Amino acid sequence: MKPWQLAKQWLEKWPDAAPFESMLASCIQYGVVYSSDTSFCLAQQCYWDGYKPFFLTDRHNGWFVHLAASDLKDILLKAPHALEYLVFQRHGLNKFHAQNFNKMKEKYGIVT
């Protein structure tokens, strides 16, 4: 199974999840799509206020990972540029998590 297929399969199990095709189209238009034989990621720039991400704003301080199936190190390496935060949800739940982007890169041994 390819990483994008695995990600789609996970997404379909999440409650109230947007359809995979809609999420993909949104990231093609407003974000970043990365797909290879080993990794898949849908991400979008956001403004993280410490509680939730805001999209389509003039200020961006984070990458929101909508959906991914890969090693986190690969996601960090494929980001077009560093922003302050890496923001995500686990299993489609309403709770958001944020990590410092550069600290995560250091943790995974990525030197820039």
mmCIF file with all atom_site columns, C-alpha atoms in Angstrom:
data_model
loop_
_atom_site.group_PDB
_atom_site.id
_atom_site.type_symbol
_atom_site.label_atom_id
_atom_site.label_alt_id
_atom_site.label_comp_id
_atom_site.label_asym_id
_atom_site.label_entity_id
_atom_site.label_seq_id
_atom_site.pdbx_PDB_ins_code
_atom_site.Cartn_x
_atom_site.Cartn_y
_atom_site.Cartn_z
_atom_site.occupancy
_atom_site.B_iso_or_equiv
_atom_site.pdbx_formal_charge
_atom_site.auth_seq_id
_atom_site.auth_comp_id
_atom_site.auth_asym_id
_atom_site.auth_atom_id
_atom_site.pdbx_PDB_model_num
ATOM 1   C CA . MET A 1 1   ? 0.000   0.000  0.000  1.00 0.00 ? 1   MET A CA 1
ATOM 2   C CA . LYS A 1 2   ? 1.368   3.424  -0.931 1.00 0.00 ? 2   LYS A CA 1
ATOM 3   C CA . PRO A 1 3   ? 1.637   6.127  1.774  1.00 0.00 ? 3   PRO A CA 1
ATOM 4   C CA . TRP A 1 4   ? -1.179  8.223  0.244  1.00 0.00 ? 4   TRP A CA 1
ATOM 5   C CA . GLN A 1 5   ? -3.477  5.191  0.312  1.00 0.00 ? 5   GLN A CA 1
ATOM 6   C CA . LEU A 1 6   ? -2.623  4.549  3.948  1.00 0.00 ? 6   LEU A CA 1
ATOM 7   C CA . ALA A 1 7   ? -3.293  8.207  4.816  1.00 0.00 ? 7   ALA A CA 1
ATOM 8   C CA . LYS A 1 8   ? -6.638  8.097  3.012  1.00 0.00 ? 8   LYS A CA 1
ATOM 9   C CA . GLN A 1 9   ? -7.563  4.899  4.857  1.00 0.00 ? 9   GLN A CA 1
ATOM 10  C CA . TRP A 1 10  ? -6.777  6.531  8.222  1.00 0.00 ? 10  TRP A CA 1
ATOM 11  C CA . LEU A 1 11  ? -8.737  9.647  7.308  1.00 0.00 ? 11  LEU A CA 1
ATOM 12  C CA . GLU A 1 12  ? -11.840 7.634  6.467  1.00 0.00 ? 12  GLU A CA 1
ATOM 13  C CA . LYS A 1 13  ? -11.872 6.248  10.044 1.00 0.00 ? 13  LYS A CA 1
ATOM 14  C CA . TRP A 1 14  ? -11.857 9.702  11.671 1.00 0.00 ? 14  TRP A CA 1
ATOM 15  C CA . PRO A 1 15  ? -15.172 11.142 12.890 1.00 0.00 ? 15  PRO A CA 1
ATOM 16  C CA . ASP A 1 16  ? -16.447 14.144 10.900 1.00 0.00 ? 16  ASP A CA 1
ATOM 17  C CA . ALA A 1 17  ? -13.383 14.159 8.621  1.00 0.00 ? 17  ALA A CA 1
ATOM 18  C CA . ALA A 1 18  ? -13.432 16.062 5.367  1.00 0.00 ? 18  ALA A CA 1
ATOM 19  C CA . PRO A 1 19  ? -13.286 13.823 2.299  1.00 0.00 ? 19  PRO A CA 1
ATOM 20  C CA . PHE A 1 20  ? -9.754  12.983 1.188  1.00 0.00 ? 20  PHE A CA 1
ATOM 21  C CA . GLU A 1 21  ? -10.298 14.509 -2.250 1.00 0.00 ? 21  GLU A CA 1
ATOM 22  C CA . SER A 1 22  ? -11.469 17.837 -0.735 1.00 0.00 ? 22  SER A CA 1
ATOM 23  C CA . MET A 1 23  ? -8.484  17.992 1.593  1.00 0.00 ? 23  MET A CA 1
ATOM 24  C CA . LEU A 1 24  ? -6.127  17.178 -1.272 1.00 0.00 ? 24  LEU A CA 1
ATOM 25  C CA . ALA A 1 25  ? -7.677  19.878 -3.509 1.00 0.00 ? 25  ALA A CA 1
ATOM 26  C CA . SER A 1 26  ? -7.420  22.463 -0.734 1.00 0.00 ? 26  SER A CA 1
ATOM 27  C CA . CYS A 1 27  ? -3.733  21.705 -0.157 1.00 0.00 ? 27  CYS A CA 1
ATOM 28  C CA . ILE A 1 28  ? -3.016  21.790 -3.893 1.00 0.00 ? 28  ILE A CA 1
ATOM 29  C CA . GLN A 1 29  ? -4.563  25.268 -4.033 1.00 0.00 ? 29  GLN A CA 1
ATOM 30  C CA . TYR A 1 30  ? -3.448  26.744 -0.685 1.00 0.00 ? 30  TYR A CA 1
ATOM 31  C CA . GLY A 1 31  ? -0.770  24.496 0.743  1.00 0.00 ? 31  GLY A CA 1
ATOM 32  C CA . VAL A 1 32  ? 1.785   21.802 0.080  1.00 0.00 ? 32  VAL A CA 1
ATOM 33  C CA . VAL A 1 33  ? 1.329   18.266 -1.176 1.00 0.00 ? 33  VAL A CA 1
ATOM 34  C CA . TYR A 1 34  ? 4.216   15.836 -1.024 1.00 0.00 ? 34  TYR A CA 1
ATOM 35  C CA . SER A 1 35  ? 3.898   12.267 -2.225 1.00 0.00 ? 35  SER A CA 1
ATOM 36  C CA . SER A 1 36  ? 6.561   9.644  -2.874 1.00 0.00 ? 36  SER A CA 1
ATOM 37  C CA . ASP A 1 37  ? 6.921   5.891  -2.558 1.00 0.00 ? 37  ASP A CA 1
ATOM 38  C CA . THR A 1 38  ? 7.808   6.316  1.137  1.00 0.00 ? 38  THR A CA 1
ATOM 39  C CA . SER A 1 39  ? 5.988   9.489  2.289  1.00 0.00 ? 39  SER A CA 1
ATOM 40  C CA . PHE A 1 40  ? 2.783   11.463 1.939  1.00 0.00 ? 40  PHE A CA 1
ATOM 41  C CA . CYS A 1 41  ? 1.909   14.813 3.495  1.00 0.00 ? 41  CYS A CA 1
ATOM 42  C CA . LEU A 1 42  ? -0.798  17.456 3.128  1.00 0.00 ? 42  LEU A CA 1
ATOM 43  C CA . ALA A 1 43  ? 0.161   20.688 4.885  1.00 0.00 ? 43  ALA A CA 1
ATOM 44  C CA . GLN A 1 44  ? -0.826  24.331 4.878  1.00 0.00 ? 44  GLN A CA 1
ATOM 45  C CA . GLN A 1 45  ? 0.622   27.489 6.376  1.00 0.00 ? 45  GLN A CA 1
ATOM 46  C CA . CYS A 1 46  ? -1.358  28.773 9.334  1.00 0.00 ? 46  CYS A CA 1
ATOM 47  C CA . TYR A 1 47  ? -1.324  31.267 12.149 1.00 0.00 ? 47  TYR A CA 1
ATOM 48  C CA . TRP A 1 48  ? -1.092  29.436 15.489 1.00 0.00 ? 48  TRP A CA 1
ATOM 49  C CA . ASP A 1 49  ? -2.428  31.488 18.416 1.00 0.00 ? 49  ASP A CA 1
ATOM 50  C CA . GLY A 1 50  ? -1.555  28.903 21.045 1.00 0.00 ? 50  GLY A CA 1
ATOM 51  C CA . TYR A 1 51  ? -5.001  27.292 20.943 1.00 0.00 ? 51  TYR A CA 1
ATOM 52  C CA . LYS A 1 52  ? -5.968  26.706 17.325 1.00 0.00 ? 52  LYS A CA 1
ATOM 53  C CA . PRO A 1 53  ? -4.725  27.322 13.783 1.00 0.00 ? 53  PRO A CA 1
ATOM 54  C CA . PHE A 1 54  ? -6.126  29.990 11.486 1.00 0.00 ? 54  PHE A CA 1
ATOM 55  C CA . PHE A 1 55  ? -5.851  29.592 7.724  1.00 0.00 ? 55  PHE A CA 1
ATOM 56  C CA . LEU A 1 56  ? -5.880  32.020 4.800  1.00 0.00 ? 56  LEU A CA 1
ATOM 57  C CA . THR A 1 57  ? -4.481  34.871 6.874  1.00 0.00 ? 57  THR A CA 1
ATOM 58  C CA . ASP A 1 58  ? -1.737  37.367 6.122  1.00 0.00 ? 58  ASP A CA 1
ATOM 59  C CA . ARG A 1 59  ? 0.301   36.120 9.085  1.00 0.00 ? 59  ARG A CA 1
ATOM 60  C CA . HIS A 1 60  ? 1.813   32.646 9.108  1.00 0.00 ? 60  HIS A CA 1
ATOM 61  C CA . ASN A 1 61  ? 3.840   31.226 11.970 1.00 0.00 ? 61  ASN A CA 1
ATOM 62  C CA . GLY A 1 62  ? 3.195   27.522 11.529 1.00 0.00 ? 62  GLY A CA 1
ATOM 63  C CA . TRP A 1 63  ? 2.750   24.561 9.249  1.00 0.00 ? 63  TRP A CA 1
ATOM 64  C CA . PHE A 1 64  ? -0.483  22.687 9.886  1.00 0.00 ? 64  PHE A CA 1
ATOM 65  C CA . VAL A 1 65  ? -0.161  19.050 8.866  1.00 0.00 ? 65  VAL A CA 1
ATOM 66  C CA . HIS A 1 66  ? -3.636  17.995 7.737  1.00 0.00 ? 66  HIS A CA 1
ATOM 67  C CA . LEU A 1 67  ? -2.669  14.437 6.916  1.00 0.00 ? 67  LEU A CA 1
ATOM 68  C CA . ALA A 1 68  ? 0.572   12.489 6.767  1.00 0.00 ? 68  ALA A CA 1
ATOM 69  C CA . ALA A 1 69  ? 1.874   8.986  6.411  1.00 0.00 ? 69  ALA A CA 1
ATOM 70  C CA . SER A 1 70  ? 5.619   8.964  6.777  1.00 0.00 ? 70  SER A CA 1
ATOM 71  C CA . ASP A 1 71  ? 8.507   9.511  9.082  1.00 0.00 ? 71  ASP A CA 1
ATOM 72  C CA . LEU A 1 72  ? 8.260   12.924 10.778 1.00 0.00 ? 72  LEU A CA 1
ATOM 73  C CA . LYS A 1 73  ? 11.849  13.607 9.741  1.00 0.00 ? 73  LYS A CA 1
ATOM 74  C CA . ASP A 1 74  ? 10.801  13.375 6.103  1.00 0.00 ? 74  ASP A CA 1
ATOM 75  C CA . ILE A 1 75  ? 7.993   15.893 6.680  1.00 0.00 ? 75  ILE A CA 1
ATOM 76  C CA . LEU A 1 76  ? 10.425  18.325 8.289  1.00 0.00 ? 76  LEU A CA 1
ATOM 77  C CA . LEU A 1 77  ? 12.855  17.937 5.394  1.00 0.00 ? 77  LEU A CA 1
ATOM 78  C CA . LYS A 1 78  ? 10.158  18.539 2.758  1.00 0.00 ? 78  LYS A CA 1
ATOM 79  C CA . ALA A 1 79  ? 8.772   21.754 4.259  1.00 0.00 ? 79  ALA A CA 1
ATOM 80  C CA . PRO A 1 80  ? 9.420   24.565 1.755  1.00 0.00 ? 80  PRO A CA 1
ATOM 81  C CA . HIS A 1 81  ? 10.720  26.777 4.577  1.00 0.00 ? 81  HIS A CA 1
ATOM 82  C CA . ALA A 1 82  ? 10.780  26.838 8.353  1.00 0.00 ? 82  ALA A CA 1
ATOM 83  C CA . LEU A 1 83  ? 8.034   28.499 10.334 1.00 0.00 ? 83  LEU A CA 1
ATOM 84  C CA . GLU A 1 84  ? 7.889   28.734 14.114 1.00 0.00 ? 84  GLU A CA 1
ATOM 85  C CA . TYR A 1 85  ? 5.472   25.848 14.734 1.00 0.00 ? 85  TYR A CA 1
ATOM 86  C CA . LEU A 1 86  ? 4.486   22.442 13.430 1.00 0.00 ? 86  LEU A CA 1
ATOM 87  C CA . VAL A 1 87  ? 0.776   22.078 14.255 1.00 0.00 ? 87  VAL A CA 1
ATOM 88  C CA . PHE A 1 88  ? -1.302  18.908 14.008 1.00 0.00 ? 88  PHE A CA 1
ATOM 89  C CA . GLN A 1 89  ? -4.205  16.878 15.352 1.00 0.00 ? 89  GLN A CA 1
ATOM 90  C CA . ARG A 1 90  ? -4.055  13.232 16.288 1.00 0.00 ? 90  ARG A CA 1
ATOM 91  C CA . HIS A 1 91  ? -6.604  10.908 14.711 1.00 0.00 ? 91  HIS A CA 1
ATOM 92  C CA . GLY A 1 92  ? -8.874  13.761 13.644 1.00 0.00 ? 92  GLY A CA 1
ATOM 93  C CA . LEU A 1 93  ? -9.747  14.745 17.199 1.00 0.00 ? 93  LEU A CA 1
ATOM 94  C CA . ASN A 1 94  ? -10.509 18.390 18.012 1.00 0.00 ? 94  ASN A CA 1
ATOM 95  C CA . LYS A 1 95  ? -7.440  18.852 20.217 1.00 0.00 ? 95  LYS A CA 1
ATOM 96  C CA . PHE A 1 96  ? -4.543  20.627 18.508 1.00 0.00 ? 96  PHE A CA 1
ATOM 97  C CA . HIS A 1 97  ? -0.866  20.057 19.229 1.00 0.00 ? 97  HIS A CA 1
ATOM 98  C CA . ALA A 1 98  ? 2.034   22.346 18.365 1.00 0.00 ? 98  ALA A CA 1
ATOM 99  C CA . GLN A 1 99  ? 5.770   21.834 18.494 1.00 0.00 ? 99  GLN A CA 1
ATOM 100 C CA . ASN A 1 100 ? 8.557   24.294 17.804 1.00 0.00 ? 100 ASN A CA 1
ATOM 101 C CA . PHE A 1 101 ? 9.600   23.591 14.216 1.00 0.00 ? 101 PHE A CA 1
ATOM 102 C CA . ASN A 1 102 ? 13.335  24.190 14.685 1.00 0.00 ? 102 ASN A CA 1
ATOM 103 C CA . LYS A 1 103 ? 13.464  22.184 17.924 1.00 0.00 ? 103 LYS A CA 1
ATOM 104 C CA . MET A 1 104 ? 11.802  19.285 16.109 1.00 0.00 ? 104 MET A CA 1
ATOM 105 C CA . LYS A 1 105 ? 14.430  19.540 13.348 1.00 0.00 ? 105 LYS A CA 1
ATOM 106 C CA . GLU A 1 106 ? 17.199  19.457 15.991 1.00 0.00 ? 106 GLU A CA 1
ATOM 107 C CA . LYS A 1 107 ? 15.574  16.457 17.671 1.00 0.00 ? 107 LYS A CA 1
ATOM 108 C CA . TYR A 1 108 ? 15.683  14.547 14.388 1.00 0.00 ? 108 TYR A CA 1
ATOM 109 C CA . GLY A 1 109 ? 19.263  15.608 13.640 1.00 0.00 ? 109 GLY A CA 1
ATOM 110 C CA . ILE A 1 110 ? 18.423  17.992 10.809 1.00 0.00 ? 110 ILE A CA 1
ATOM 111 C CA . VAL A 1 111 ? 21.007  20.744 10.589 1.00 0.00 ? 111 VAL A CA 1
ATOM 112 C CA . THR A 1 112 ? 20.347  23.759 8.370  1.00 0.00 ? 112 THR A CA 1
#
